[in-house]
Amino acid sequence: EMQLVESGGGLVQPGGSLRLSCAASGFTFSTYWMSWVRQAPGKGLEWVANMNQDGSEKYYVGSVKGRFTISRDNAENSLYLQMNSLRAEDTAVYYCARDWRQHLALDYWGQGTLVTVSS
Amino acid sequence: DIQMTQFPSSLSASVGDRVTITCRASQDISTYLNWFQHKLGKAPKLLIYGASSLQSGVPSRFSGSGSGTDFSLTISSLQPDDFATYYCQQSYGTPWTFGQGTKLEI
């Protein structure tokens, strides 16, 4: 069974850092693009970043460029999101999702991990 | 960035009703349009990709149509499990962007 399990969320002060992880199982992780998507409280979904299989291509939404870094470890079947210089507006549930590149769609998602940026 | 506008933002309906949700892109996105269902506390679920292709395992009462800038998601006969928030999303250009969502309520 395919699974994506996020972890690493929590409470962090403005200006702080946090690293999210996403453990993948049930599919050949190394052959898929992967994405991060977030949902702020009471708001809709927002795509954050994605990357290709070997890390040579990475894309970000403008609001996180220069502060967030997406990465992966194919040997560990894991996706990461390093978040620096966090702001209150980064408060959200963060989801990792498998990027079905053939059809440019996010076909499987995790349950999400909550990040709260507050003093 | 490509802006996605959904309407209505909320919709009240009953079991058995036929409902349609509309999504409009700020520029031509061909058929690079996906639809998701999201329930509180759960993982979002892909329903339709490529504007009109039904994702595996999704009931056939869900259908999508459109191309260019105007798209729609139709549920032919609402079931109790369908009450959720629905999002359109374009994958024509980076950053990928979502509509603001349509909350479907009983």
CSV table of C-alpha atoms in Angstrom, one decimal:
chain,number,residue,atom,x,y,z
A,1,GLU,CA,0.0,0.0,0.0
A,2,MET,CA,1.3,3.4,-0.9
A,3,GLN,CA,2.0,5.7,2.0
A,4,LEU,CA,3.4,9.2,2.6
A,5,VAL,CA,3.9,10.1,6.2
A,6,GLU,CA,5.0,13.6,7.1
A,7,SER,CA,6.8,14.6,10.4
A,8,GLY,CA,8.8,17.4,11.9
A,9,GLY,CA,6.0,20.0,12.4
A,10,GLY,CA,5.7,22.0,15.6
A,11,LEU,CA,5.8,25.4,17.2
A,12,VAL,CA,8.6,27.7,16.2
A,13,GLN,CA,9.3,31.4,16.8
A,14,PRO,CA,9.3,33.9,13.9
A,15,GLY,CA,12.7,33.9,12.3
A,16,GLY,CA,13.3,30.3,13.3
A,17,SER,CA,13.9,27.1,11.3
A,18,LEU,CA,12.3,23.8,11.0
A,19,ARG,CA,12.9,20.7,8.8
A,20,LEU,CA,10.0,18.6,7.7
A,21,SER,CA,10.3,15.0,6.5
A,22,CYS,CA,8.1,12.8,4.4
A,23,ALA,CA,8.7,9.0,4.5
A,24,ALA,CA,7.5,7.3,1.4
A,25,SER,CA,6.6,3.6,1.0
A,26,GLY,CA,4.7,1.3,-1.3
A,27,PHE,CA,6.2,2.7,-4.5
A,28,THR,CA,9.5,3.3,-6.2
A,29,PHE,CA,10.3,6.6,-4.6
A,30,SER,CA,13.4,7.3,-6.7
A,31,THR,CA,11.4,7.4,-9.9
A,32,TYR,CA,9.0,10.1,-9.0
A,33,TRP,CA,9.0,13.9,-8.8
A,34,MET,CA,7.7,15.0,-5.4
A,35,SER,CA,6.0,18.1,-4.1
A,36,TRP,CA,5.1,20.0,-0.9
A,37,VAL,CA,1.8,21.7,-0.6
A,38,ARG,CA,0.4,23.7,2.4
A,39,GLN,CA,-2.9,24.9,3.8
A,40,ALA,CA,-2.9,27.8,6.2
A,41,PRO,CA,-5.7,27.9,8.8
A,42,GLY,CA,-9.0,28.7,7.1
A,43,LYS,CA,-7.4,29.0,3.7
A,44,GLY,CA,-7.1,27.0,0.6
A,45,LEU,CA,-4.3,24.8,-0.7
A,46,GLU,CA,-1.0,26.4,-1.9
A,47,TRP,CA,1.7,24.5,-3.8
A,48,VAL,CA,5.1,25.3,-2.2
A,49,ALA,CA,7.8,23.4,-4.1
A,50,ASN,CA,8.7,20.4,-6.1
A,51,MET,CA,11.7,18.5,-7.3
A,52,ASN,CA,12.7,15.9,-9.8
A,53,GLN,CA,14.1,12.5,-9.2
A,54,ASP,CA,17.8,13.3,-8.8
A,55,GLY,CA,17.5,16.8,-7.4
A,56,SER,CA,18.7,18.6,-10.5
A,57,GLU,CA,15.4,20.5,-10.9
A,58,LYS,CA,13.7,22.3,-8.1
A,59,TYR,CA,10.9,24.9,-8.2
A,60,TYR,CA,9.4,27.1,-5.5
A,61,VAL,CA,6.5,29.5,-5.1
A,62,GLY,CA,7.7,33.0,-4.9
A,63,SER,CA,6.8,33.6,-1.2
A,64,VAL,CA,9.3,30.9,0.0
A,65,LYS,CA,12.1,31.4,-2.5
A,66,GLY,CA,15.4,31.9,-0.7
A,67,ARG,CA,14.0,30.7,2.6
A,68,PHE,CA,12.8,27.1,1.9
A,69,THR,CA,14.8,24.3,0.4
A,70,ILE,CA,13.3,21.0,-0.9
A,71,SER,CA,15.6,18.0,-0.9
A,72,ARG,CA,15.4,14.2,-1.0
A,73,ASP,CA,17.3,11.0,0.0
A,74,ASN,CA,16.4,8.3,-2.5
A,75,ALA,CA,18.3,5.7,-0.4
A,76,GLU,CA,16.1,6.5,2.5
A,77,ASN,CA,12.9,7.0,0.5
A,78,SER,CA,12.5,10.4,2.1
A,79,LEU,CA,11.6,13.9,1.1
A,80,TYR,CA,12.5,17.0,3.1
A,81,LEU,CA,11.6,20.7,3.4
A,82,GLN,CA,14.1,22.9,5.2
A,83,MET,CA,12.3,26.0,6.3
A,84,ASN,CA,14.4,29.0,7.4
A,85,SER,CA,13.5,32.6,8.4
A,86,LEU,CA,10.0,31.5,9.2
A,87,ARG,CA,7.1,34.0,9.3
A,88,ALA,CA,3.7,33.9,10.9
A,89,GLU,CA,2.2,33.5,7.4
A,90,ASP,CA,4.1,30.2,7.0
A,91,THR,CA,1.7,28.7,9.6
A,92,ALA,CA,0.0,25.9,7.9
A,93,VAL,CA,-0.5,22.1,7.5
A,94,TYR,CA,2.2,20.9,5.2
A,95,TYR,CA,1.5,18.0,2.9
A,96,CYS,CA,3.9,16.0,0.8
A,97,ALA,CA,2.5,14.6,-2.4
A,98,ARG,CA,3.7,12.4,-5.2
A,99,ASP,CA,4.0,14.2,-8.5
A,100,TRP,CA,2.6,12.1,-11.4
A,101,ARG,CA,4.7,13.7,-14.0
A,102,GLN,CA,3.1,12.0,-17.0
A,103,HIS,CA,-0.1,13.9,-16.3
A,104,LEU,CA,1.3,16.7,-14.2
A,105,ALA,CA,-1.0,15.9,-11.2
A,106,LEU,CA,-0.5,15.2,-7.5
A,107,ASP,CA,-1.9,11.7,-7.3
A,108,TYR,CA,-1.1,10.7,-3.7
A,109,TRP,CA,-0.8,12.8,-0.6
A,110,GLY,CA,0.2,12.4,3.0
A,111,GLN,CA,-2.0,13.4,6.0
A,112,GLY,CA,0.1,16.5,6.7
A,113,THR,CA,2.1,18.0,9.6
A,114,LEU,CA,1.2,21.2,11.3
A,115,VAL,CA,3.7,24.1,11.5
A,116,THR,CA,2.9,27.0,13.8
A,117,VAL,CA,5.0,30.1,13.7
A,118,SER,CA,4.3,32.2,16.7
A,119,SER,CA,6.1,34.0,19.6
B,1,ASP,CA,1.4,33.5,-11.8
B,2,ILE,CA,-1.7,32.0,-13.2
B,3,GLN,CA,-4.8,32.8,-11.1
B,4,MET,CA,-7.5,30.2,-10.7
B,5,THR,CA,-11.0,31.4,-9.7
B,6,GLN,CA,-13.6,28.9,-8.5
B,7,PHE,CA,-17.3,29.5,-8.1
B,8,PRO,CA,-19.4,29.2,-6.2
B,9,SER,CA,-17.2,29.4,-3.0
B,10,SER,CA,-19.9,27.4,-1.2
B,11,LEU,CA,-22.8,25.3,-2.2
B,12,SER,CA,-25.7,23.7,-0.4
B,13,ALA,CA,-27.2,20.6,-1.9
B,14,SER,CA,-28.9,17.4,-1.0
B,15,VAL,CA,-28.2,13.7,-1.6
B,16,GLY,CA,-29.1,12.8,-5.1
B,17,ASP,CA,-28.7,16.3,-6.5
B,18,ARG,CA,-26.6,17.0,-9.6
B,19,VAL,CA,-24.0,19.8,-8.9
B,20,THR,CA,-21.5,21.6,-11.0
B,21,ILE,CA,-18.5,23.6,-9.8
B,22,THR,CA,-16.8,26.0,-12.2
B,23,CYS,CA,-13.1,27.0,-12.4
B,24,ARG,CA,-11.7,29.8,-14.6
B,25,ALA,CA,-8.0,30.4,-15.3
B,26,SER,CA,-6.5,33.8,-15.9
B,27,GLN,CA,-4.9,32.5,-19.1
B,28,ASP,CA,-5.1,29.6,-21.5
B,29,ILE,CA,-4.0,26.5,-19.7
B,30,SER,CA,-5.1,24.0,-22.4
B,31,THR,CA,-6.2,20.9,-20.4
B,32,TYR,CA,-3.6,21.1,-17.6
B,33,LEU,CA,-6.3,21.2,-15.0
B,34,ASN,CA,-6.9,18.9,-12.0
B,35,TRP,CA,-9.6,18.6,-9.4
B,36,PHE,CA,-9.2,17.5,-5.8
B,37,GLN,CA,-11.5,16.6,-3.0
B,38,HIS,CA,-10.5,17.5,0.5
B,39,LYS,CA,-12.0,16.6,3.8
B,40,LEU,CA,-10.9,18.2,7.1
B,41,GLY,CA,-8.0,16.3,8.6
B,42,LYS,CA,-7.6,14.0,5.7
B,43,ALA,CA,-5.2,13.9,2.7
B,44,PRO,CA,-6.5,15.6,-0.4
B,45,LYS,CA,-7.7,13.2,-3.1
B,46,LEU,CA,-7.1,13.5,-6.8
B,47,LEU,CA,-10.4,13.1,-8.7
B,48,ILE,CA,-9.8,14.3,-12.2
B,49,TYR,CA,-6.6,15.0,-14.1
B,50,GLY,CA,-6.1,16.5,-17.5
B,51,ALA,CA,-9.4,18.3,-17.2
B,52,SER,CA,-11.5,15.2,-17.9
B,53,SER,CA,-9.7,12.0,-17.0
B,54,LEU,CA,-11.1,10.1,-14.1
B,55,GLN,CA,-8.5,9.0,-11.6
B,56,SER,CA,-8.4,5.3,-10.9
B,57,GLY,CA,-10.8,4.3,-8.1
B,58,VAL,CA,-12.9,7.5,-8.3
B,59,PRO,CA,-16.6,6.9,-8.8
B,60,SER,CA,-18.0,7.5,-12.2
B,61,ARG,CA,-20.5,10.1,-10.9
B,62,PHE,CA,-17.6,12.5,-10.9
B,63,SER,CA,-16.8,14.1,-14.3
B,64,GLY,CA,-14.7,17.0,-15.6
B,65,SER,CA,-14.8,19.1,-18.7
B,66,GLY,CA,-13.4,22.1,-20.3
B,67,SER,CA,-10.2,23.5,-21.9
B,68,GLY,CA,-8.5,26.8,-22.3
B,69,THR,CA,-9.7,29.0,-19.5
B,70,ASP,CA,-13.1,27.5,-18.4
B,71,PHE,CA,-13.5,24.2,-16.6
B,72,SER,CA,-16.2,22.4,-14.6
B,73,LEU,CA,-16.5,19.5,-12.2
B,74,THR,CA,-19.9,17.7,-12.1
B,75,ILE,CA,-21.2,15.3,-9.6
B,76,SER,CA,-24.1,13.5,-11.2
B,77,SER,CA,-25.9,12.3,-8.1
B,78,LEU,CA,-24.5,13.4,-4.7
B,79,GLN,CA,-23.7,10.8,-2.1
B,80,PRO,CA,-23.3,11.4,1.6
B,81,ASP,CA,-19.5,10.9,1.2
B,82,ASP,CA,-19.2,13.7,-1.3
B,83,PHE,CA,-19.7,16.6,1.1
B,84,ALA,CA,-16.3,18.1,1.2
B,85,THR,CA,-14.2,21.0,-0.2
B,86,TYR,CA,-13.3,20.8,-3.9
B,87,TYR,CA,-10.3,22.5,-5.5
B,88,CYS,CA,-9.2,23.0,-9.0
B,89,GLN,CA,-5.5,23.3,-9.8
B,90,GLN,CA,-3.5,24.2,-12.9
B,91,SER,CA,-0.2,22.5,-13.8
B,92,TYR,CA,0.4,24.5,-17.0
B,93,GLY,CA,2.9,26.8,-15.5
B,94,THR,CA,5.1,27.1,-12.4
B,95,PRO,CA,4.1,27.9,-9.7
B,96,TRP,CA,1.2,25.5,-9.8
B,97,THR,CA,-1.8,27.3,-8.4
B,98,PHE,CA,-5.1,26.2,-6.8
B,99,GLY,CA,-8.5,27.8,-6.9
B,100,GLN,CA,-9.8,29.1,-3.5
B,101,GLY,CA,-12.0,26.1,-3.0
B,102,THR,CA,-15.7,25.3,-3.1
B,103,LYS,CA,-17.3,24.0,0.1
B,104,LEU,CA,-20.1,21.6,-0.6
B,105,GLU,CA,-22.5,21.3,2.3
B,106,ILE,CA,-25.7,19.5,3.0
